[in-house]
Amino acid sequence: MCRWIAYLGQPTYIAEFLYDGPRSLCAQAQQSHKAKLGVHGDGGGLGWYGDQKCPGLYRNEGPAWADPNLRELTAQLKAKLFFAHVRASTGAPNTFVNCHPFRMNHWLFMHNGQIGEFGKIQRKLEQALSEDAYAAMQGTTDSELMFGLLVTNGLFNDPEAAIRTTLNSIRAVMLEQGIKDPFRATFAISNGEQIWAVRWSTDVYAPSLYQRDLNGDILLASEPLDSEAQNWQEIPPNSLVCLRRAAGAKTEIEIEELFDEVPHVRAV
Amino acid sequence: MCRWIAYLGQPTYIAEFLYDGPRSLCAQAQQSHKAKLGVHGDGGGLGWYGDQKCPGLYRNEGPAWADPNLRELTAQLKAKLFFAHVRASTGAPNTFVNCHPFRMNHWLFMHNGQIGEFGKIQRKLEQALSEDAYAAMQGTTDSELMFGLLVTNGLFNDPEAAIRTTLNSIRAVMLEQGIKDPFRATFAISNGEQIWAVRWSTDVYAPSLYQRDLNGDILLASEPLDSEAQNWQEIPPNSLVCLRRAAGAKTEIEIEELFDEVPHVRAV
Amino acid sequence: MCRWIAYLGQPTYIAEFLYDGPRSLCAQAQQSHKAKLGVHGDGGGLGWYGDQKCPGLYRNEGPAWADPNLRELTAQLKAKLFFAHVRASTGAPNTFVNCHPFRMNHWLFMHNGQIGEFGKIQRKLEQALSEDAYAAMQGTTDSELMFGLLVTNGLFNDPEAAIRTTLNSIRAVMLEQGIKDPFRATFAISNGEQIWAVRWSTDVYAPSLYQRDLNGDILLASEPLDSEAQNWQEIPPNSLVCLRRAAGAKTEIEIEELFDEVPHVRAV
Amino acid sequence: MCRWIAYLGQPTYIAEFLYDGPRSLCAQAQQSHKAKLGVHGDGGGLGWYGDQKCPGLYRNEGPAWADPNLRELTAQLKAKLFFAHVRASTGAPNTFVNCHPFRMNHWLFMHNGQIGEFGKIQRKLEQALSEDAYAAMQGTTDSELMFGLLVTNGLFNDPEAAIRTTLNSIRAVMLEQGIKDPFRATFAISNGEQIWAVRWSTDVYAPSLYQRDLNGDILLASEPLDSEAQNWQEIPPNSLVCLRRAAGAKTEIEIEELFDEVPHVRAV
């Protein structure tokens, strides 16, 4: 289980969201208020869209709160769209290739959640990867594999359809294998223009997701980054979120139901 | 502030003390019950006396709980005397040379505590180092500097006198500079035969120290390593502890008052 | 391409082979005389059999010559059987899980070589893994995958048959896919009692392998560890080597032809 | 001994100088043509001036050629003035705080060279540091100490005078202590507007320094970054170089004699 933030708005220095205040992402990494695991010290990462189409990626397997390079980098970098992530491993080794965000082509993906009893179906899921997605895998996490399946299922052409197809297909394999542990998935995806985010689970514990409007810029976060709780809106479970921003305009957020039927009801 | 353990007894595998159970040293590193700082993720280290007079040293700046090499090493190594330490930095950078234990000649030192407003007197304290102790410094912590001062003050010849002299001399410099923050020092020293440990502070919050007798082997620890609290005895503040073990005999512990007058009373 | 050494003999300190002299393994890592790549700075590793059936494993993605922990560990550890390895990546990321030796159950494996155009057949080879071998994979190298295939092909029961079957099966897949790049494999395997080693290639450039008898102890090495070339015997290409040591006796080496027909002739 | 490059010119992506071609800085790190030590794998670093007055700093103790984050960062970052450095340790441990460039206030410093028998005079040199410079020290290299002495000697007000004073004062201490090993110093300093560089030694082996004019932008480098040797001009020993760039103009280089008398002649 992890903590993450995603931002779309006016170009802004990244550091403030990671380091300022007692609930910043790196403060949460040391002491989370809402996460299953209190400490997120198994790596940190940043993906940001700068001048180039392809985003930059910074990933380090040590604790983000103690990483001097991440602090330096985010103090210098302004981005209109970035992802930042702190990791608490659910099993995969602490290596930079197992840290979020993941990148394929110019797309980014990061995740908080878990495929229940992943070991039982990892191989089957890998077999479903397209050749390109398989070749792009660098690590061994369930998260990166989910990203590969999203790409396999058409992410680059129709993100919303790919999201629904992928979640359903993973769930189908879990059901087929008799897995009873939940599949929890709160993740974000971007192509550098828009952000798609999902809060979802096959049980009633979909990992939390919040949004805050900062004068026209929008921040998504696993949990509020400051103590002004009234300024944060919880995204309900079973949501598909889309952030867009037209040139010169404010960032817009659209939240729709991800699935008509709630999976954990169907699963009974 | 840190957590540490020190063992003198029959040769035993080290891993159990670091990893077994919900209060092992690495569990404490993630979630301490008695430390000022909850998370000790700024490095871990091990010093052990094996076949050679000079102890082995393993230090890594990442979180000990996630270090596969520390786990491997301690699962293979038996030692009759070892020190293990998890670090929460009070300022010095996370580098392996700033991790405990520290070693000079065949002596080891590790520490939990802090010299208040260290930056104000670091230079003055460094000037008191002997040439040999100065040359042996590798990092920039107040802990390593304390070790250097202990060596300067005759540690290799008369440990108990060196301890008292060093604590007094540091305290004198603090008073001279008008430092009001406390000087807290709970540390362990070994030459491979005996362990000397101190629990002490210039205020009433001497960092905790406990001992447990394990059928004739003795373990010192910042806080109990298991939930059998009744088996752990708290070492009182202002104590100087000495562990000895004659060939074929059980480990013996001796606890005496460190100073006649309690420093925080004198300081008023 | 990598450099490695394997030792079976009287328990001895490991450090001397890694650090002593201008041709030690770590000196070779900085400047090899016989390797395709001059610098082997992409990680180092050690596997050793101590008191326990399962060997210890130390792996670090940084350069072995600059790793203080490897130096400490090998200065303390005596082993009767150990593997040490320095890595020059042929593509897989520098992470500890991609460093040699690899371990499954109580077996070790390390490798110098390369499966030509591995990316083209990685997926097909992975599909051949047994469930257990698949589940044991931690990294993404061709070397670890070879180990998994060896295990799949019965390594734990009949090492020599598993070696021949595995090399033939990989080669068959390469031929089937029209891969013209060579398959070069100079590796070592151990169960803690014996060492099996192979020097082989589908072309005429089988990565080098040497042996030296040290008064009844035997060392295998990618290239001589000292300048006394006359004391080192080159293992010819297409060899299967086996080291054994009865209690109280000297280490014995047996070298036989790996395949009746030399593969690179057959491949024409 | 190390390799470094310094750039002042139109904002440009940094990556090309570090990675493109067989003589890029990271290629030199693996195999230098002109350095005393062939391999520079003991860390790498980057300092760059972006939108803020204070430059960004990225330092990592592993080999620069294998550092995915350095590659990512330099592929995204454009800078008008940057320093990049690959390190071959002359003794100080491989930690990020011992990697170049070093920063105080908004000034950067990096170095290739060595104070002969540094251990003999380290303490004496440290005593000459101003309080501010002493407090800013993070590591234990002779290079960082030189920077501290430069700051102590007025670098922020009069760089050229501070350079001459500092070199003379270090040399005076060496002579006083009877040190016969040379003092070699080829370094660069910047305040974000100008670059000052020195090529100098007390013997005849001043570490090399070259410049290339790239259509009005200027690059300084320990050795040519490409095979077009005719485009690179060697800076002679005993030089003090200054790069300046007026708004809208080309970068200008000025090279003057550092000292009237060549030190290695005086030293006889």
Tab-separated table of C-alpha atoms in Angstrom, chain A residues 13 48-52 54-60 68-69 72-73 75-78 96 103, chain D residues 13 48-52 54-60 68-69 72-73 75-78 96 103:
chain	number	residue	atom	x	y	z
A	13	TYR	CA	7.350	23.960	-7.885
A	48	TRP	CA	6.855	15.022	-14.439
A	49	TYR	CA	6.023	16.508	-17.800
A	50	GLY	CA	8.438	19.244	-18.766
A	51	ASP	CA	9.371	20.641	-22.156
A	52	GLN	CA	9.497	17.255	-23.807
A	54	CYS	CA	8.184	12.128	-22.758
A	55	PRO	CA	7.998	12.751	-19.017
A	56	GLY	CA	11.014	12.632	-16.721
A	57	LEU	CA	11.226	9.857	-14.180
A	58	TYR	CA	13.024	9.851	-10.865
A	59	ARG	CA	12.852	6.698	-8.741
A	60	ASN	CA	14.840	5.636	-5.719
A	68	PRO	CA	18.483	14.598	-0.801
A	69	ASN	CA	18.247	14.336	-4.572
A	72	GLU	CA	16.823	19.146	-4.675
A	73	LEU	CA	15.070	18.131	-7.836
A	75	ALA	CA	12.897	22.464	-5.384
A	76	GLN	CA	14.120	23.312	-8.884
A	77	LEU	CA	11.468	21.784	-11.074
A	78	LYS	CA	8.250	23.418	-12.076
A	96	PHE	CA	14.172	1.354	-8.290
A	103	ARG	CA	6.357	4.841	-17.793
D	13	TYR	CA	19.907	19.863	-22.637
D	48	TRP	CA	22.803	23.405	-12.533
D	49	TYR	CA	21.425	26.916	-12.451
D	50	GLY	CA	17.736	26.964	-13.334
D	51	ASP	CA	15.047	29.529	-12.545
D	52	GLN	CA	16.215	30.029	-9.003
D	54	CYS	CA	20.385	28.745	-5.827
D	55	PRO	CA	21.533	25.969	-8.151
D	56	GLY	CA	20.153	22.446	-8.041
D	57	LEU	CA	22.424	19.650	-6.929
D	58	TYR	CA	22.258	15.985	-7.825
D	59	ARG	CA	24.887	13.674	-6.332
D	60	ASN	CA	25.044	9.904	-6.178
D	68	PRO	CA	19.177	5.931	-14.377
D	69	ASN	CA	18.144	9.059	-12.496
D	72	GLU	CA	16.548	11.001	-16.833
D	73	LEU	CA	17.277	14.287	-15.175
D	75	ALA	CA	17.431	14.463	-20.603
D	76	GLN	CA	14.775	16.801	-19.195
D	77	LEU	CA	16.841	19.684	-17.903
D	78	LYS	CA	18.015	22.620	-19.906
D	96	PHE	CA	26.966	11.396	-1.743
D	103	ARG	CA	27.551	24.120	-2.927
